[in-house]
Amino acid sequence: MNENPKYSFVVPAYNEEANIEALYKRIKQLMKNTDDTWELIFVNDGSTDKTLTVLNELTEKEKRVKYLNLSRNFGHQAALSAGLKFASGEAVISMDCDLQDPPEVIEQMIKKWKEGNHIVYARRRNFRKDNFIKRLGSKIYYRIMGKFTRIDIPKNVGDFRLVDQKVLSEINEMPEHSRYLRGMVAWTGFKHDFVDYQRPDRQKGESNYTFGKLAKLGMDGVFNFSMLPLRIGFLLGLISTISGFGLLLYQVFDVLVNGVYYHLYKWLVVILFIFMGFMFMLLWIIGEYIGKIYDDVRQRPLYVISETKNFE
Ligand code: UDP
Ligand code: MG
């Protein structure tokens, strides 16, 4: 019968005709020394090149290779989510198609998984040829992320990771639409570890992560995992009201003690400050409610159980 494989590899592919065969060969090479079963799932994310043709040829001669073909380009996170839904392995490894995620690292990931970690992240130790903007952006981004979010989202990890089927079923349970998978994985809170590696350059083809796509991914990260942005209203309101009242006190004091005359518009400015403050506060309150609504519609599980005992 069709037993579940031990390992699933999930690879989103957008215009990767030149890399698919090479990736397959390296995975096969890697798995050669084990008796463990495996599957390699490609998700064709609406490629406009010959990716699908290459996949068809490959899947004809190798049954362990499978593919999902998306109807159009849905983006990396969506493609990966699709692949993860179909992955049935005990351990599921997600990786890029362009051989920037060296299959050799997987050996160490598997080792850490066998030691009892449910999530193993591959962590980049270098940024090499990524351009300056990408490097700087990444640095600032992780700094902000660290401050803004309540859960610990590991730094310098991408979507190259191994997760246990147990973690995966939690991820697959999350129906949220804007997906920031690395955050969602971290959110489950299972025992995790890292494997450090040097990230090589892309093998063939172009990077598909344009600045726009990257920015969107980054925003998803902040907004999906933090309520802080909508609390900005509170801060602004507080500053505005306090300075308004401060000014008011000062002017009243000046009038009563020093007998200085204040033109009407100066009183109006003070009142404006105070009421602007109230308005920001109101915006913040509305924001809090919207935050709660967002939390609810996202329908993340309330909690995640790691182990149980003596339940039958
Ligand atoms: N990818 C995808 N859909 C997209 C863009 C990218 O499935 O719309 C895939 C791509 O084929 C690759 C992975 O996502 O396997 C990472 O993309 P890329 O190498 O372009 O990103 P970078 O490594 O430059 O961050
Ligand atoms: Mg790449």
Tab-separated table of C-alpha atoms and ligand atoms in Angstrom:
chain	number	residue	atom	x	y	z
A	1	MET	CA	0.000	0.000	0.000
A	2	ASN	CA	0.905	3.631	-0.144
A	3	GLU	CA	2.805	4.133	3.082
A	4	ASN	CA	3.677	7.621	4.177
A	5	PRO	CA	7.281	8.450	3.398
A	6	LYS	CA	9.706	9.293	6.146
A	7	TYR	CA	10.764	12.565	4.574
A	8	SER	CA	8.979	15.088	2.402
A	9	PHE	CA	10.829	17.808	0.566
A	10	VAL	CA	8.664	20.742	-0.440
A	11	VAL	CA	9.969	23.093	-3.098
A	12	PRO	CA	8.072	26.044	-4.565
A	13	ALA	CA	9.244	26.745	-8.078
A	14	TYR	CA	8.689	29.847	-10.134
A	15	ASN	CA	10.546	29.848	-13.426
A	16	GLU	CA	13.098	27.309	-12.287
A	17	GLU	CA	13.418	25.142	-15.413
A	18	ALA	CA	17.198	25.174	-15.122
A	19	ASN	CA	17.353	24.090	-11.486
A	20	ILE	CA	14.815	21.317	-11.044
A	21	GLU	CA	16.827	18.424	-12.421
A	22	ALA	CA	19.912	19.488	-10.457
A	23	LEU	CA	18.005	19.773	-7.229
A	24	TYR	CA	16.439	16.364	-7.722
A	25	LYS	CA	19.840	14.798	-8.357
A	26	ARG	CA	21.263	16.282	-5.214
A	27	ILE	CA	18.384	15.137	-3.064
A	28	LYS	CA	18.667	11.658	-4.539
A	29	GLN	CA	22.386	11.674	-3.853
A	30	LEU	CA	21.720	12.759	-0.311
A	31	MET	CA	19.151	10.058	0.350
A	32	LYS	CA	21.188	7.347	-1.337
A	33	ASN	CA	22.786	6.150	1.869
A	34	THR	CA	19.604	5.668	3.809
A	35	ASP	CA	16.846	3.104	3.554
A	36	ASP	CA	14.334	5.746	4.495
A	37	THR	CA	11.583	6.571	2.073
A	38	TRP	CA	11.110	10.084	0.766
A	39	GLU	CA	9.064	12.229	-1.578
A	40	LEU	CA	9.968	15.426	-3.361
A	41	ILE	CA	7.062	17.770	-3.945
A	42	PHE	CA	7.442	20.653	-6.368
A	43	VAL	CA	4.854	23.393	-6.447
A	44	ASN	CA	4.809	25.106	-9.793
A	45	ASP	CA	3.767	28.636	-8.944
A	46	GLY	CA	2.490	29.722	-12.349
A	47	SER	CA	5.852	29.602	-14.087
A	48	THR	CA	6.062	31.144	-17.521
A	49	ASP	CA	9.053	29.091	-18.638
A	50	LYS	CA	9.373	25.336	-19.177
A	51	THR	CA	9.203	24.420	-15.495
A	52	LEU	CA	6.062	22.378	-15.973
A	53	THR	CA	7.469	20.462	-18.920
A	54	VAL	CA	10.585	19.615	-16.966
A	55	LEU	CA	8.454	18.498	-14.053
A	56	ASN	CA	6.324	16.310	-16.281
A	57	GLU	CA	9.376	14.553	-17.673
A	58	LEU	CA	10.876	14.060	-14.260
A	59	THR	CA	7.732	12.749	-12.601
A	60	GLU	CA	7.283	10.247	-15.440
A	61	LYS	CA	10.503	8.470	-14.681
A	62	GLU	CA	10.617	8.999	-10.924
A	63	LYS	CA	7.546	8.270	-8.838
A	64	ARG	CA	8.981	9.764	-5.681
A	65	VAL	CA	8.865	13.164	-7.344
A	66	LYS	CA	5.436	14.779	-7.357
A	67	TYR	CA	4.156	18.154	-8.321
A	68	LEU	CA	1.282	20.507	-7.733
A	69	ASN	CA	0.548	22.970	-10.474
A	70	LEU	CA	-0.992	26.243	-9.331
A	71	SER	CA	-3.292	27.945	-11.815
A	72	ARG	CA	-1.270	31.168	-11.742
A	73	ASN	CA	1.487	32.843	-9.759
A	74	PHE	CA	0.315	33.076	-6.153
A	75	GLY	CA	3.644	33.937	-4.580
A	76	HIS	CA	6.200	32.022	-2.612
A	77	GLN	CA	4.389	31.780	0.731
A	78	ALA	CA	1.156	30.596	-0.852
A	79	ALA	CA	2.983	28.056	-3.015
A	80	LEU	CA	4.849	26.740	-0.026
A	81	SER	CA	1.628	26.518	1.963
A	82	ALA	CA	0.085	24.448	-0.806
A	83	GLY	CA	3.031	22.077	-0.831
A	84	LEU	CA	2.953	21.700	2.934
A	85	LYS	CA	-0.702	20.688	2.804
A	86	PHE	CA	0.226	17.739	0.621
A	87	ALA	CA	3.376	16.672	2.443
A	88	SER	CA	2.852	13.452	4.354
A	89	GLY	CA	6.363	12.712	5.590
A	90	GLU	CA	7.248	12.334	9.260
A	91	ALA	CA	9.684	15.166	8.769
A	92	VAL	CA	9.007	17.850	6.204
A	93	ILE	CA	11.776	19.944	4.743
A	94	SER	CA	10.934	23.125	2.882
A	95	MET	CA	13.568	24.622	0.636
A	96	ASP	CA	14.151	26.851	-2.358
A	97	CYS	CA	14.534	25.492	-5.839
A	98	ASP	CA	17.619	27.474	-6.760
A	99	LEU	CA	20.116	25.391	-4.739
A	100	GLN	CA	20.721	28.312	-2.410
A	101	ASP	CA	19.589	25.959	0.292
A	102	PRO	CA	22.292	23.318	0.002
A	103	PRO	CA	20.837	19.812	0.386
A	104	GLU	CA	23.914	18.857	2.381
A	105	VAL	CA	22.683	20.965	5.295
A	106	ILE	CA	19.666	18.701	5.445
A	107	GLU	CA	21.762	15.879	6.855
A	108	GLN	CA	22.481	17.938	9.939
A	109	MET	CA	18.870	19.052	10.169
A	110	ILE	CA	17.725	15.453	10.156
A	111	LYS	CA	20.232	14.644	12.846
A	112	LYS	CA	18.855	17.380	15.081
A	113	TRP	CA	15.335	16.224	14.374
A	114	LYS	CA	16.238	12.722	15.490
A	115	GLU	CA	17.634	14.205	18.673
A	116	GLY	CA	14.131	15.337	19.521
A	117	ASN	CA	13.718	18.777	17.982
A	118	HIS	CA	10.409	19.369	16.279
A	119	ILE	CA	11.615	22.365	14.300
A	120	VAL	CA	15.086	22.755	12.843
A	121	TYR	CA	15.876	26.068	11.173
A	122	ALA	CA	18.764	26.584	8.809
A	123	ARG	CA	20.391	29.835	9.796
A	124	ARG	CA	22.439	31.929	7.350
A	125	ARG	CA	25.877	32.898	8.504
A	126	ASN	CA	26.605	35.188	5.580
A	127	PHE	CA	24.939	37.484	3.139
A	128	ARG	CA	27.677	37.507	0.563
A	129	LYS	CA	26.437	38.758	-2.765
A	130	ASP	CA	22.994	39.899	-1.729
A	131	ASN	CA	23.063	43.583	-2.451
A	132	PHE	CA	23.620	46.267	0.135
A	133	ILE	CA	19.970	47.311	0.345
A	134	LYS	CA	18.840	43.752	0.999
A	135	ARG	CA	21.473	43.359	3.710
A	136	LEU	CA	20.677	46.624	5.427
A	137	GLY	CA	16.948	46.076	5.078
A	138	SER	CA	17.223	42.646	6.612
A	139	LYS	CA	19.202	43.999	9.546
A	140	ILE	CA	16.802	46.832	10.329
A	141	TYR	CA	13.860	44.555	9.799
A	142	TYR	CA	14.911	41.929	12.291
A	143	ARG	CA	15.711	44.637	14.814
A	144	ILE	CA	12.194	46.068	14.528
A	145	MET	CA	10.606	42.632	14.481
A	146	GLY	CA	12.406	41.723	17.679
A	147	LYS	CA	11.020	44.790	19.411
A	148	PHE	CA	7.508	44.608	18.060
A	149	THR	CA	6.478	41.010	18.386
A	150	ARG	CA	5.763	39.025	21.479
A	151	ILE	CA	6.876	35.701	20.097
A	152	ASP	CA	10.487	35.004	19.300
A	153	ILE	CA	10.911	34.853	15.549
A	154	PRO	CA	14.448	33.627	14.915
A	155	LYS	CA	16.808	35.945	13.054
A	156	ASN	CA	18.483	35.171	9.744
A	157	VAL	CA	16.314	32.227	8.952
A	158	GLY	CA	14.291	31.970	5.800
A	159	ASP	CA	11.954	29.231	4.737
A	160	PHE	CA	14.639	26.593	4.694
A	161	ARG	CA	13.707	24.389	7.607
A	162	LEU	CA	12.636	21.007	8.794
A	163	VAL	CA	9.420	20.572	10.705
A	164	ASP	CA	7.912	17.530	12.306
A	165	GLN	CA	4.551	16.332	10.995
A	166	LYS	CA	3.154	17.387	14.359
A	167	VAL	CA	4.177	21.000	13.761
A	168	LEU	CA	2.939	20.811	10.215
A	169	SER	CA	-0.550	19.755	11.193
A	170	GLU	CA	-0.755	22.865	13.380
A	171	ILE	CA	0.372	25.052	10.474
A	172	ASN	CA	-2.091	23.405	8.140
A	173	GLU	CA	-4.831	24.119	10.663
A	174	MET	CA	-4.220	27.851	10.428
A	175	PRO	CA	-6.590	29.283	7.829
A	176	GLU	CA	-5.129	32.790	7.857
A	177	HIS	CA	-4.714	34.282	4.449
A	178	SER	CA	-1.704	36.513	4.641
A	179	ARG	CA	0.881	33.955	5.479
A	180	TYR	CA	4.210	34.557	7.084
A	181	LEU	CA	5.243	30.956	7.468
A	182	ARG	CA	8.421	31.422	9.455
A	183	GLY	CA	6.440	33.375	12.022
A	184	MET	CA	3.679	30.801	12.106
A	185	VAL	CA	6.168	28.011	12.654
A	186	ALA	CA	7.820	29.932	15.474
A	187	TRP	CA	4.404	30.742	16.895
A	188	THR	CA	3.633	27.051	17.510
A	189	GLY	CA	6.405	27.133	20.072
A	190	PHE	CA	7.684	23.596	19.651
A	191	LYS	CA	11.208	22.628	20.618
A	192	HIS	CA	13.606	23.950	18.022
A	193	ASP	CA	17.240	24.156	17.107
A	194	PHE	CA	19.432	25.662	14.387
A	195	VAL	CA	21.878	24.501	11.789
A	196	ASP	CA	24.250	27.223	10.620
A	197	TYR	CA	25.305	27.383	7.010
A	198	GLN	CA	26.903	29.572	4.406
A	199	ARG	CA	24.336	30.592	1.842
A	200	PRO	CA	25.729	30.202	-1.671
A	201	ASP	CA	24.602	32.258	-4.641
A	202	ARG	CA	21.630	31.352	-6.723
A	203	GLN	CA	22.558	28.598	-9.188
A	204	LYS	CA	20.643	29.612	-12.306
A	205	GLY	CA	17.980	32.092	-13.275
A	206	GLU	CA	16.948	35.309	-11.571
A	207	SER	CA	15.868	36.027	-8.036
A	208	ASN	CA	12.102	36.312	-8.046
A	209	TYR	CA	11.929	38.205	-4.831
A	210	THR	CA	11.586	41.727	-6.055
A	211	PHE	CA	11.789	44.564	-3.576
A	212	GLY	CA	8.016	44.844	-3.609
A	213	LYS	CA	7.442	41.191	-2.777
A	214	LEU	CA	10.046	41.351	-0.037
A	215	ALA	CA	8.464	44.462	1.451
A	216	LYS	CA	5.083	42.787	1.461
A	217	LEU	CA	6.488	39.735	3.193
A	218	GLY	CA	8.123	41.974	5.768
A	219	MET	CA	4.906	43.871	6.444
A	220	ASP	CA	3.016	40.612	6.811
A	221	GLY	CA	5.567	39.647	9.418
A	222	VAL	CA	5.046	42.764	11.475
A	223	PHE	CA	1.299	43.107	11.102
A	224	ASN	CA	0.455	39.428	11.530
A	225	PHE	CA	2.433	39.014	14.668
A	226	SER	CA	2.147	42.307	16.419
A	227	MET	CA	-0.556	44.630	17.629
A	228	LEU	CA	1.965	47.362	18.289
A	229	PRO	CA	1.454	49.403	15.099
A	230	LEU	CA	-2.145	50.069	16.015
A	231	ARG	CA	-1.080	51.240	19.449
A	232	ILE	CA	0.782	54.150	17.895
A	233	GLY	CA	-2.453	56.117	18.263
A	234	PHE	CA	-2.216	55.780	21.993
A	235	LEU	CA	1.300	57.167	22.074
A	236	LEU	CA	0.509	60.113	19.782
A	237	GLY	CA	-2.636	60.862	21.742
A	238	LEU	CA	-0.794	60.843	25.009
A	239	ILE	CA	1.934	63.160	23.771
A	240	SER	CA	-0.558	65.563	22.225
A	241	THR	CA	-2.860	65.728	25.250
A	242	ILE	CA	-0.065	66.090	27.750
A	243	SER	CA	1.627	68.876	25.821
A	244	GLY	CA	-1.777	70.553	25.357
A	245	PHE	CA	-2.448	70.556	29.068
A	246	GLY	CA	1.106	71.653	29.774
A	247	LEU	CA	0.718	74.645	27.474
A	248	LEU	CA	-2.644	75.478	28.996
A	249	LEU	CA	-1.244	75.507	32.503
A	250	TYR	CA	1.664	77.640	31.395
A	251	GLN	CA	-0.564	80.211	29.714
A	252	VAL	CA	-3.018	80.397	32.599
A	253	PHE	CA	-0.106	80.888	34.967
A	254	ASP	CA	1.343	83.596	32.730
A	255	VAL	CA	-1.969	85.423	32.593
A	256	LEU	CA	-2.764	85.239	36.306
A	257	VAL	CA	0.709	85.853	37.731
A	258	ASN	CA	2.487	87.929	35.112
A	259	GLY	CA	-0.575	89.561	33.625
A	260	VAL	CA	0.526	88.737	30.080
A	261	TYR	CA	-2.101	89.082	27.362
A	262	TYR	CA	-2.646	86.024	25.124
A	263	HIS	CA	-4.254	86.371	21.752
A	264	LEU	CA	-7.266	84.148	21.100
A	265	TYR	CA	-5.464	81.975	18.540
A	266	LYS	CA	-2.951	80.896	21.162
A	267	TRP	CA	-5.781	79.524	23.273
A	268	LEU	CA	-7.147	77.799	20.231
A	269	VAL	CA	-3.812	76.106	19.569
A	270	VAL	CA	-3.828	74.754	23.102
A	271	ILE	CA	-7.357	73.448	22.778
A	272	LEU	CA	-6.412	71.920	19.437
A	273	PHE	CA	-3.566	69.994	21.017
A	274	ILE	CA	-5.817	68.631	23.718
A	275	PHE	CA	-8.570	67.579	21.377
A	276	MET	CA	-6.206	66.112	18.821
A	277	GLY	CA	-4.911	64.010	21.659
A	278	PHE	CA	-8.403	62.792	22.474
A	279	MET	CA	-8.921	61.968	18.838
A	280	PHE	CA	-5.764	59.891	18.604
A	281	MET	CA	-6.829	58.095	21.749
A	282	LEU	CA	-10.183	57.313	20.176
A	283	LEU	CA	-8.398	56.005	17.079
A	284	TRP	CA	-6.344	53.788	19.306
A	285	ILE	CA	-9.432	52.416	21.031
A	286	ILE	CA	-10.956	51.635	17.655
A	287	GLY	CA	-7.633	50.066	16.721
A	288	GLU	CA	-7.768	47.803	19.746
A	289	TYR	CA	-11.159	46.541	18.698
A	290	ILE	CA	-10.011	46.008	15.143
A	291	GLY	CA	-7.029	44.133	16.544
A	292	LYS	CA	-9.354	41.837	18.433
A	293	ILE	CA	-11.490	41.307	15.362
A	294	TYR	CA	-8.359	40.515	13.383
A	295	ASP	CA	-7.275	38.064	16.015
A	296	ASP	CA	-10.614	36.318	15.812
A	297	VAL	CA	-11.036	36.175	12.065
A	298	ARG	CA	-7.534	34.827	11.700
A	299	GLN	CA	-8.682	31.795	13.681
A	300	ARG	CA	-5.373	30.655	14.945
A	301	PRO	CA	-5.666	27.853	17.442
A	302	LEU	CA	-5.966	29.039	21.026
A	303	TYR	CA	-3.108	26.874	22.158
A	304	VAL	CA	-0.842	24.145	20.932
A	305	ILE	CA	-0.359	20.942	22.881
A	306	SER	CA	3.057	19.441	22.692
A	307	GLU	CA	2.582	16.197	24.641
A	308	THR	CA	-0.128	14.505	26.644
A	309	LYS	CA	0.100	11.659	29.107
A	310	ASN	CA	-2.259	8.948	30.312
A	311	PHE	CA	-5.001	9.984	27.922
A	312	GLU	CA	-6.370	7.175	25.923
B	1	UDP	N1	9.097	31.465	-5.762
B	1	UDP	C1	7.762	31.123	-5.970
B	1	UDP	N2	6.869	32.098	-6.347
B	1	UDP	C2	7.237	33.410	-6.527
B	1	UDP	C3	8.594	33.752	-6.280
B	1	UDP	C4	9.485	32.771	-5.907
B	1	UDP	O1	7.385	29.972	-5.800
B	1	UDP	O2	6.387	34.230	-6.882
B	1	UDP	C5	10.066	30.435	-5.345
B	1	UDP	C6	11.325	30.330	-6.197
B	1	UDP	O3	11.139	29.470	-7.294
B	1	UDP	C7	12.337	29.778	-5.219
B	1	UDP	C8	11.894	30.396	-3.895
B	1	UDP	O4	10.530	30.772	-4.072
B	1	UDP	O5	12.278	28.368	-5.103
B	1	UDP	C9	12.735	31.593	-3.479
B	1	UDP	O6	12.738	32.566	-4.495
B	1	UDP	P1	14.044	33.370	-4.912
B	1	UDP	O7	15.204	32.457	-5.045
B	1	UDP	O8	13.698	34.185	-6.094
B	1	UDP	O9	14.230	34.317	-3.642
B	1	UDP	P2	15.611	34.766	-2.961
B	1	UDP	O10	16.414	33.510	-2.725
B	1	UDP	O11	16.256	35.690	-3.895
B	1	UDP	O12	15.172	35.405	-1.673
B	2	MG	MG	16.958	32.265	-4.076
